C-alpha positions as protocol buffer text, in pm:
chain_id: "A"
residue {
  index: 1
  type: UNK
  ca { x: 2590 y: -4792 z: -1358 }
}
residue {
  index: 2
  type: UNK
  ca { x: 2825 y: -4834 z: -1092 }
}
residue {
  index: 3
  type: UNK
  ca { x: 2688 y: -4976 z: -781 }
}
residue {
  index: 4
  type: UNK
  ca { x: 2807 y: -4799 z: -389 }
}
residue {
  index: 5
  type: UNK
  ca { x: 2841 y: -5053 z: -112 }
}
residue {
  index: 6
  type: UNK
  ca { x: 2835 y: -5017 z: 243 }
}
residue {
  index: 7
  type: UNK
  ca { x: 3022 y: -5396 z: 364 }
}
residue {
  index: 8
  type: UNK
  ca { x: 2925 y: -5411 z: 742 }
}
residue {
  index: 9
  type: UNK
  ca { x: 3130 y: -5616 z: 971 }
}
residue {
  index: 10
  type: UNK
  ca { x: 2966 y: -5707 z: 1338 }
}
residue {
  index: 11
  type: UNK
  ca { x: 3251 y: -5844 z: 1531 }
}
residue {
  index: 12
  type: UNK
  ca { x: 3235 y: -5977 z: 1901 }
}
residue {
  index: 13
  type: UNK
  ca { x: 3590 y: -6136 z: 2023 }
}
residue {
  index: 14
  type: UNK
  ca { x: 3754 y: -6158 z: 1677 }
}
residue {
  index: 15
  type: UNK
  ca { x: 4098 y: -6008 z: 1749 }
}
residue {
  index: 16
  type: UNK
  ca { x: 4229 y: -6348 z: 1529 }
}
residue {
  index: 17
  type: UNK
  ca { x: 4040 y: -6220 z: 1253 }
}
residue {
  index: 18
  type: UNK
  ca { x: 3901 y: -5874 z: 1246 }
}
residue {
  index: 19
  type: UNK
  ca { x: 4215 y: -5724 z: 1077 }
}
residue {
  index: 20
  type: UNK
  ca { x: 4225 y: -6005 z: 820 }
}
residue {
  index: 21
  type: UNK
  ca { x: 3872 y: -5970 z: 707 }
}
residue {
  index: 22
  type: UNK
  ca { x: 3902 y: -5558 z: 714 }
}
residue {
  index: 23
  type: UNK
  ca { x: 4202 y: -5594 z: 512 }
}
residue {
  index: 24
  type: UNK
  ca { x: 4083 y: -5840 z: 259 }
}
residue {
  index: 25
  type: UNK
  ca { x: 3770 y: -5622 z: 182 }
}
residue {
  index: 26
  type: UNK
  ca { x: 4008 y: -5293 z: 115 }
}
residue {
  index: 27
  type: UNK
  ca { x: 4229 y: -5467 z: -97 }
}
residue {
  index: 28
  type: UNK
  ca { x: 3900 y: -5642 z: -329 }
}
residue {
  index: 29
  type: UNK
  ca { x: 3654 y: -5357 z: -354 }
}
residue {
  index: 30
  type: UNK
  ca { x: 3814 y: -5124 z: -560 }
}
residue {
  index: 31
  type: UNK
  ca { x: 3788 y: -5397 z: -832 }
}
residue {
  index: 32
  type: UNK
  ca { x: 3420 y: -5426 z: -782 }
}
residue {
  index: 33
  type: UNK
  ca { x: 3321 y: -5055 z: -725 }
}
residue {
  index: 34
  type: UNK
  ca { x: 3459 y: -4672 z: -716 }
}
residue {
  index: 35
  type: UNK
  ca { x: 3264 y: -4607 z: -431 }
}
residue {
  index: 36
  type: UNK
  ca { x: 3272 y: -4794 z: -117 }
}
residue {
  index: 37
  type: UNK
  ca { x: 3252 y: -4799 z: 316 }
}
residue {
  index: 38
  type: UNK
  ca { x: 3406 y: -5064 z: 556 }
}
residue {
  index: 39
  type: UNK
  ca { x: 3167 y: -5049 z: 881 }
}
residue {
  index: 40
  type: UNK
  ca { x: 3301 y: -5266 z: 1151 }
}
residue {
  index: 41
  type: UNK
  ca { x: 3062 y: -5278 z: 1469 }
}
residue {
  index: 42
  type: UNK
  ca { x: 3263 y: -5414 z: 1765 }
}
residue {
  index: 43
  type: UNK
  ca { x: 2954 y: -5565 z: 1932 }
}
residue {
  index: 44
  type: UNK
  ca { x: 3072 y: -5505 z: 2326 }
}
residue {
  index: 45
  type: UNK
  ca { x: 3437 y: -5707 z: 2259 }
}
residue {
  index: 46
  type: UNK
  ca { x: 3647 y: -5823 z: 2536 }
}
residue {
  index: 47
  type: UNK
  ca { x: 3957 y: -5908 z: 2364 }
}
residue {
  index: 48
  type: UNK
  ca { x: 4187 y: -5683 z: 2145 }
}
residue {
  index: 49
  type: UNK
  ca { x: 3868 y: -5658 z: 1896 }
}
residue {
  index: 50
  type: UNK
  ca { x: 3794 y: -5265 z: 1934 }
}
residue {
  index: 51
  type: UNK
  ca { x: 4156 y: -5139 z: 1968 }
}
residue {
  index: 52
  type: UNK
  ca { x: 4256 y: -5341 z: 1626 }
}
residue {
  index: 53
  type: UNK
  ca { x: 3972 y: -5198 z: 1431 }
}
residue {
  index: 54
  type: UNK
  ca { x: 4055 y: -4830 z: 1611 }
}
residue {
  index: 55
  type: UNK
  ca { x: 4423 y: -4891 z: 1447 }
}
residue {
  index: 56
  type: UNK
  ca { x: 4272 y: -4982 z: 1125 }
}
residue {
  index: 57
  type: UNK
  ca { x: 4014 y: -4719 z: 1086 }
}
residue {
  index: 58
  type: UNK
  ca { x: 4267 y: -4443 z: 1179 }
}
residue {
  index: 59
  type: UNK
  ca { x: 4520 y: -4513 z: 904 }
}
residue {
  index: 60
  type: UNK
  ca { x: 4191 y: -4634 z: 610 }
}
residue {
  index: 61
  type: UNK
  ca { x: 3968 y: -4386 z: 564 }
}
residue {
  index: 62
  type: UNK
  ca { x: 3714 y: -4628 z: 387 }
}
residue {
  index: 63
  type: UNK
  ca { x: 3714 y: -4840 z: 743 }
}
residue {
  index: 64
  type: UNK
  ca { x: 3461 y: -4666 z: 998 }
}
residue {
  index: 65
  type: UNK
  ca { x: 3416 y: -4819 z: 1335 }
}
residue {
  index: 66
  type: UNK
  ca { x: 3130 y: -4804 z: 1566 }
}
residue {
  index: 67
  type: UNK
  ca { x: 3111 y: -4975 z: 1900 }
}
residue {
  index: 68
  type: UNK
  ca { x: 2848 y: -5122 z: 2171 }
}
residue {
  index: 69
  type: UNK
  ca { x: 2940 y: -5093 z: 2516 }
}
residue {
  index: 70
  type: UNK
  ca { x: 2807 y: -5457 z: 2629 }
}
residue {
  index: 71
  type: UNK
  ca { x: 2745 y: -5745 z: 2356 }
}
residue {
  index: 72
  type: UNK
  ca { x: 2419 y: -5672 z: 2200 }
}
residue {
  index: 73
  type: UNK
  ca { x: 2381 y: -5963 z: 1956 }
}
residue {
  index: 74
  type: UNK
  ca { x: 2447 y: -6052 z: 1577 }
}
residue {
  index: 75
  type: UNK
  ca { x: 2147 y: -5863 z: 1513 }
}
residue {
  index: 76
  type: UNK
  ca { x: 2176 y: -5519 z: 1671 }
}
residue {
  index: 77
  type: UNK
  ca { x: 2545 y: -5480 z: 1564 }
}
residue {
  index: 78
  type: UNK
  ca { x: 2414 y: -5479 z: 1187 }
}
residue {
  index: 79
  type: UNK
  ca { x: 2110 y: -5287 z: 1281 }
}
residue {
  index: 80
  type: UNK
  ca { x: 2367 y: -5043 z: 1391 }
}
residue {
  index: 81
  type: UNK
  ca { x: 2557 y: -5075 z: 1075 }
}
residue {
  index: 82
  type: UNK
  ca { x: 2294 y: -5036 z: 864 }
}
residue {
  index: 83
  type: UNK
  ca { x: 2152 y: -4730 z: 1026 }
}
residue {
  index: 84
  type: UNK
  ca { x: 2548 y: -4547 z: 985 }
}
residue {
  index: 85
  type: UNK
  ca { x: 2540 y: -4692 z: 624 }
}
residue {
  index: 86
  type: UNK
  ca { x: 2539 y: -4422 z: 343 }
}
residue {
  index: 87
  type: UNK
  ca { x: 2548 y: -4623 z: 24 }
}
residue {
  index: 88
  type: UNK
  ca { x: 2314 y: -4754 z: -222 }
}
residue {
  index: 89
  type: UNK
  ca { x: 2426 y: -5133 z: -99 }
}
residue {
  index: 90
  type: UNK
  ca { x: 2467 y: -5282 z: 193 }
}
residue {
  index: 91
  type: UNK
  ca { x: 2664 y: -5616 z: 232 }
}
residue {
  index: 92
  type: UNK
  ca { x: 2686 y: -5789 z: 621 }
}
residue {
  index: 93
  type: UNK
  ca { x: 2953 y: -6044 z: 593 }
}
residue {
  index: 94
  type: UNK
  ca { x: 3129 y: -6207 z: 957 }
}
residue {
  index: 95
  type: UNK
  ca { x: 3429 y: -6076 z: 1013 }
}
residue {
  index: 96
  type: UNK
  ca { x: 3551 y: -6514 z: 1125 }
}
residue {
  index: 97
  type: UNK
  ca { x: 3691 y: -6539 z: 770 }
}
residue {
  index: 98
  type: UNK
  ca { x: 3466 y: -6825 z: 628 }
}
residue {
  index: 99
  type: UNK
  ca { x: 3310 y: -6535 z: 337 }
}
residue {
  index: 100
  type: UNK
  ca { x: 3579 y: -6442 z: 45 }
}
residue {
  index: 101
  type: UNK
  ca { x: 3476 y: -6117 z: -46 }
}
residue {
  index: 102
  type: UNK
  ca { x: 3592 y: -6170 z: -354 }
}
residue {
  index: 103
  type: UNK
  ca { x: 3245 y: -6353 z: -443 }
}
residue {
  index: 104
  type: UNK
  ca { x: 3043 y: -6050 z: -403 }
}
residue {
  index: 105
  type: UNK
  ca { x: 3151 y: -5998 z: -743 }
}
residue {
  index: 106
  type: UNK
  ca { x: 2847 y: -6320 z: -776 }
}
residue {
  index: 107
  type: UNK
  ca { x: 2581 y: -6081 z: -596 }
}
residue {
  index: 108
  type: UNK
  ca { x: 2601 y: -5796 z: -828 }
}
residue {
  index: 109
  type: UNK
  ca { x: 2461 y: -5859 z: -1149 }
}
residue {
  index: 110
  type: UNK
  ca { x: 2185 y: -6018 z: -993 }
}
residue {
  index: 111
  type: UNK
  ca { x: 2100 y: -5730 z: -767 }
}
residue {
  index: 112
  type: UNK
  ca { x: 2027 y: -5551 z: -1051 }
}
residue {
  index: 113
  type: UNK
  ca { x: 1646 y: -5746 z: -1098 }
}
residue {
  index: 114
  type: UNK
  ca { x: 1662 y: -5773 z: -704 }
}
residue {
  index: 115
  type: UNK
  ca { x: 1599 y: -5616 z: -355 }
}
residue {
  index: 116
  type: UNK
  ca { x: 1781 y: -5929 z: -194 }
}
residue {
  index: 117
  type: UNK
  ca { x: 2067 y: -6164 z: -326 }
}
residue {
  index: 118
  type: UNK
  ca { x: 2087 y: -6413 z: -91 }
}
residue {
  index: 119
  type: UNK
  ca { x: 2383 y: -6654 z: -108 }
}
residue {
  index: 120
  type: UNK
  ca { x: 2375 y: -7043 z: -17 }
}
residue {
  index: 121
  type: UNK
  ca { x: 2668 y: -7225 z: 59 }
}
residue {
  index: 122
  type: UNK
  ca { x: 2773 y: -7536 z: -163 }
}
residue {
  index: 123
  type: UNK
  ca { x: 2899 y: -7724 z: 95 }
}
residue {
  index: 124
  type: UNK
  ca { x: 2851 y: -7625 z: 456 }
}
residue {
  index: 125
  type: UNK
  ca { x: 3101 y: -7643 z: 748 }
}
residue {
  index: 126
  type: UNK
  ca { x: 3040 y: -7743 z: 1092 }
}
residue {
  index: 127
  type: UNK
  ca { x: 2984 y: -7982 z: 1348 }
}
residue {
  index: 128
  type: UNK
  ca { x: 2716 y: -8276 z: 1321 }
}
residue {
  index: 129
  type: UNK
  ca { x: 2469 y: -8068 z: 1626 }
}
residue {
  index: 130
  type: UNK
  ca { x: 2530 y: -7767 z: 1427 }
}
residue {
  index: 131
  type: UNK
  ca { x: 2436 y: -7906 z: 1086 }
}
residue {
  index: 132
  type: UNK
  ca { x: 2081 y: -8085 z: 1301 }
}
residue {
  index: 133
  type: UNK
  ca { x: 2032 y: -7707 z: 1465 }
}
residue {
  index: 134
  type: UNK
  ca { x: 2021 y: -7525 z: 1111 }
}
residue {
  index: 135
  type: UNK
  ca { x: 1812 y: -7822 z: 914 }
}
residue {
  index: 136
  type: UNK
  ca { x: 1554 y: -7787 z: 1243 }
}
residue {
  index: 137
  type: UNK
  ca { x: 1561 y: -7420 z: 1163 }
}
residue {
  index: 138
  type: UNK
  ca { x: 1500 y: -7445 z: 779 }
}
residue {
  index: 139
  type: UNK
  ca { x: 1220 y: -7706 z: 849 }
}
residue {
  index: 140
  type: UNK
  ca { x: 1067 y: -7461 z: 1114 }
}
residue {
  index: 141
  type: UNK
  ca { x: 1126 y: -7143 z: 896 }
}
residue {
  index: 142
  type: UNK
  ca { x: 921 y: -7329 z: 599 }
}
residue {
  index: 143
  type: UNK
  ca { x: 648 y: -7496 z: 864 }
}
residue {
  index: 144
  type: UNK
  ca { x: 597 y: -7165 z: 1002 }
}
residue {
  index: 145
  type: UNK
  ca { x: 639 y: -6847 z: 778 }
}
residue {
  index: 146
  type: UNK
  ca { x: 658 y: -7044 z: 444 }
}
residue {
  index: 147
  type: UNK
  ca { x: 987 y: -6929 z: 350 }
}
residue {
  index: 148
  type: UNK
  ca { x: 1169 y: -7119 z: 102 }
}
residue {
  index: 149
  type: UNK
  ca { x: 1522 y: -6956 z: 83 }
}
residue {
  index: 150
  type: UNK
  ca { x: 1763 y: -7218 z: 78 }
}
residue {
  index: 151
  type: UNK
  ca { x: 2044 y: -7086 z: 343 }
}
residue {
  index: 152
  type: UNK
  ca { x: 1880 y: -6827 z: 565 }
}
residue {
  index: 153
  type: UNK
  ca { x: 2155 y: -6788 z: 761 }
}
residue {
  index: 154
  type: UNK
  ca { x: 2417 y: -6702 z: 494 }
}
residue {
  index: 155
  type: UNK
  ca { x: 2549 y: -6358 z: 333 }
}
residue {
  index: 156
  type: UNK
  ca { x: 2318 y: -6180 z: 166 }
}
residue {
  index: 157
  type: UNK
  ca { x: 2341 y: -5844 z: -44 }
}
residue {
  index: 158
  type: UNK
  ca { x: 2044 y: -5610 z: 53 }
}
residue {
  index: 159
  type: UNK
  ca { x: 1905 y: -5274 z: -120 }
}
residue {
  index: 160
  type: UNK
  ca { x: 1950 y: -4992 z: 164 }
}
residue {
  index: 161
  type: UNK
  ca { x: 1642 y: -4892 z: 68 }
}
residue {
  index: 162
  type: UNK
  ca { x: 1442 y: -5203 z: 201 }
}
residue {
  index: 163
  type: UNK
  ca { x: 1508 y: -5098 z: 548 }
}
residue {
  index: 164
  type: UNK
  ca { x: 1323 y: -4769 z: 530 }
}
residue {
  index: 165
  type: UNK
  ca { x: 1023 y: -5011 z: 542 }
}
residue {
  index: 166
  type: UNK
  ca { x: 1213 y: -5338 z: 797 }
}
residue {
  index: 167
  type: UNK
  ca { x: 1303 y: -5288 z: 1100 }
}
residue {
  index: 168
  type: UNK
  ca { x: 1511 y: -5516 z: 1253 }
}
residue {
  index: 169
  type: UNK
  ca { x: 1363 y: -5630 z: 1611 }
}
residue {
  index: 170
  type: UNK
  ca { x: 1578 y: -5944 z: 1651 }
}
residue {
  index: 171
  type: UNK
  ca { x: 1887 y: -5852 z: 1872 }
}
residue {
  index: 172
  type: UNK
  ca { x: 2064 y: -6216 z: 1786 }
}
residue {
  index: 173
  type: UNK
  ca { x: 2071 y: -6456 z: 1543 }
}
residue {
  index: 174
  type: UNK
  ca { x: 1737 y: -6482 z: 1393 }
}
residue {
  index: 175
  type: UNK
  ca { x: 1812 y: -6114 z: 1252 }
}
residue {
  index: 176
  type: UNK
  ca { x: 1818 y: -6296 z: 894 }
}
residue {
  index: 177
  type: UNK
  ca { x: 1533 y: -6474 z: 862 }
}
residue {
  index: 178
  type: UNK
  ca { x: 1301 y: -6204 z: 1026 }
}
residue {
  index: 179
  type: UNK
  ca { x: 1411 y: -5995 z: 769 }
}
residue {
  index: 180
  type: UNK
  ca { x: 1364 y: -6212 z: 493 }
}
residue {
  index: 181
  type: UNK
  ca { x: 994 y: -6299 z: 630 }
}
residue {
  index: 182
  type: UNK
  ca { x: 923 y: -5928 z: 608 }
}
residue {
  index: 183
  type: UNK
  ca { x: 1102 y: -5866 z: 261 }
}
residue {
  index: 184
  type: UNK
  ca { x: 864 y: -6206 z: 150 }
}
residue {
  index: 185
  type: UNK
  ca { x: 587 y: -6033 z: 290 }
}
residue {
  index: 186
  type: UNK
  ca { x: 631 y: -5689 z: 112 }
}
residue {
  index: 187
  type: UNK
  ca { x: 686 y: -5871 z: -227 }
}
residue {
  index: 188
  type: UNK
  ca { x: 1025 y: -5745 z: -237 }
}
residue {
  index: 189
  type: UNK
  ca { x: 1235 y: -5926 z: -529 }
}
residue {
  index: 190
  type: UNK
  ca { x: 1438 y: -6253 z: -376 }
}
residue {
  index: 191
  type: UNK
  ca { x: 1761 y: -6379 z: -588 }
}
residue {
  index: 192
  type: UNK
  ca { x: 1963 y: -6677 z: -447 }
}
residue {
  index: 193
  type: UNK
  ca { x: 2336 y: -6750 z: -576 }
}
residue {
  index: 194
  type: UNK
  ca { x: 2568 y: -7044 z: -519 }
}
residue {
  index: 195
  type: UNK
  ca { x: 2860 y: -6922 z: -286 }
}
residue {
  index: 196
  type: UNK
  ca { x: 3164 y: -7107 z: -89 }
}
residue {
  index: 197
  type: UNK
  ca { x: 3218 y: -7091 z: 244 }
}
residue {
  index: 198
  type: UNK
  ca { x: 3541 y: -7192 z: 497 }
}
residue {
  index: 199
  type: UNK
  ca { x: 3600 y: -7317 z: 808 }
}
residue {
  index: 200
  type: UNK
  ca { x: 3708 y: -7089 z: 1081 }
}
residue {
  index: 201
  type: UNK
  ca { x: 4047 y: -7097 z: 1181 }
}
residue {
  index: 202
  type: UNK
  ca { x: 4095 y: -6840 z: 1463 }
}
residue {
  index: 203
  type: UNK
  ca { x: 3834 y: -6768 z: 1798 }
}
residue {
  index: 204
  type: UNK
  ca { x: 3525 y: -6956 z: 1886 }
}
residue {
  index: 205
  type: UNK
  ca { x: 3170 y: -6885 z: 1727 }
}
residue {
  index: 206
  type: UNK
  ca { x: 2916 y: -6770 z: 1948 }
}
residue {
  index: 207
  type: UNK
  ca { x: 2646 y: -6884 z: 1723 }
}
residue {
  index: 208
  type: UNK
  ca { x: 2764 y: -7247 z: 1721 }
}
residue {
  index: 209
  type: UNK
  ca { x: 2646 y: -7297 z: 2110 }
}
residue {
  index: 210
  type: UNK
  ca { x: 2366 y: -7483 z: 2309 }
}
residue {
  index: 211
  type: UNK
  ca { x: 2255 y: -7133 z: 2470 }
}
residue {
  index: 212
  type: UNK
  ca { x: 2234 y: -6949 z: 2120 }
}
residue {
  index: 213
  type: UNK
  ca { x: 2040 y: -7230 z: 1926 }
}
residue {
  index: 214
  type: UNK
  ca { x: 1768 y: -7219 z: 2203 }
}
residue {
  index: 215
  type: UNK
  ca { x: 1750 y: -6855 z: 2225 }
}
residue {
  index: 216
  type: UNK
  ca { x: 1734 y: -6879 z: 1870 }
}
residue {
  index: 217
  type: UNK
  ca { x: 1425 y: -7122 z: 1897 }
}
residue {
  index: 218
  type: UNK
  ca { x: 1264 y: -6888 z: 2156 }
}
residue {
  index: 219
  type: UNK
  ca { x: 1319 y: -6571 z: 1932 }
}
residue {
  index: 220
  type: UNK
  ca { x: 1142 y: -6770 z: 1653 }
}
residue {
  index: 221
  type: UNK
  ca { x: 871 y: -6902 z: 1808 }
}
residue {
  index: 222
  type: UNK
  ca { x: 809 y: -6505 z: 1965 }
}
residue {
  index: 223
  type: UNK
  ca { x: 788 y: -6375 z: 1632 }
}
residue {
  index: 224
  type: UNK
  ca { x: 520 y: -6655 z: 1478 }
}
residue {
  index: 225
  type: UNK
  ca { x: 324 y: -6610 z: 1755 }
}
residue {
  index: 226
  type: UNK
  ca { x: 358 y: -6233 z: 1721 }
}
residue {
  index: 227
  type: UNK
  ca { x: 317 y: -6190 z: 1328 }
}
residue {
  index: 228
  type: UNK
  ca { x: 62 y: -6468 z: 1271 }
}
């Protein structure tokens, strides 16, 4: 049975790549699936972020675009996408470049047996302090909620229908592993797969910064002492 997939983009400042990554995805899916939507949430941009996905969306009729009038965080841009998604799949991926859509094609079979295929990268990129900020997270994410994943933070192919019963609270980063705490919690069916990922070539991230790794922390620690 062919699968429908709803790929959501949340973009904030990615003029360098938002057309790119758009592009990419139109140009794979059809060899994955008849029936697909390109949601791109411009998350509050201040660059030419909006106005490129506007041009796109107006001449692709698969592309839809949403936007936030201030930056809202990682989080609430694909809690936005989710809640305009209309397919049986949904698939956040950043619009930076440093996914190749072309390895979704990895995630489907195994959502088949799944509610959740979460990918892991095989070798990650980034900056010493970024690779100490994610381990900390892991350890705390295992310490704390017990969750084993092994890349919380990476792309993961969801059911739609999970989020009829999981909210998602987190307006940044931490988005991913709340959800996958609830989805553990509600027995919902866990698959990992071995993916690649790149470095980014264009813009700055605005997860890789002092600020968001302790607002990060802070959102963690919230939610253990809120869900205990």
């Amino acid at each position: 049975m062919m699968k429908t997939i709803s790929v959501i983009i949340p973009a904030y400042n990615e003029e360098g790549n938002i057309k790119k990554a758009v592009q990419a995805c139109v140009e794979v899916l059809p060899s994955l699936t008849d029936v697909f939507e390109i949601i791109v949430v411009d998350d509050g941009s201040k660059d030419g972020t909006k106005q490129i996905a506007e041009e796109l969306a107006r001449y692709t009729s698969s592309v839809k675009v949403y936007h936030h009038a201030f930056n809202k965080g990682m989080g609430a841009a694909v809690a936005t996408g989710i809640s305009h998604a209309r397919y049986e799949l949904v698939f956040p991926i950043p619009a930076d470049l440093q996914f190749d859509i072309r390895e979704l094609s990895k995630f489907l079979p195994l959502i088949a047996s799944s509610d959740i295929v979460a990918g892991y990268r095989v070798q990650r990129e980034g900056t010493l302090y970024r690779r100490i900020v994610t381990f900390t997270n892991h350890i705390l994410l295992r310490m704390l909620f017990g969750l084993k994943v092994k890349d919380p933070s990476w792309v993961k192919l969801f059911r739609r229908r999970i989020f009829d019963s999981i909210s998602i609270t987190s307006s940044g980063f931490f988005w991913e592993a709340e959800v996958l705490i609830k989805a553990v919690r509600n027995k919902y069916r866990i698959q990992e797969v071995e993916v690649h990922s790149y470095p980014r070539m264009r813009g700055k991230s605005s997860g890789g910064t002092f600020r968001a790794a302790v607002k990060t922390f802070f959102t963690l620690l919230k939610f253990w002492f809120q869900n205990r």
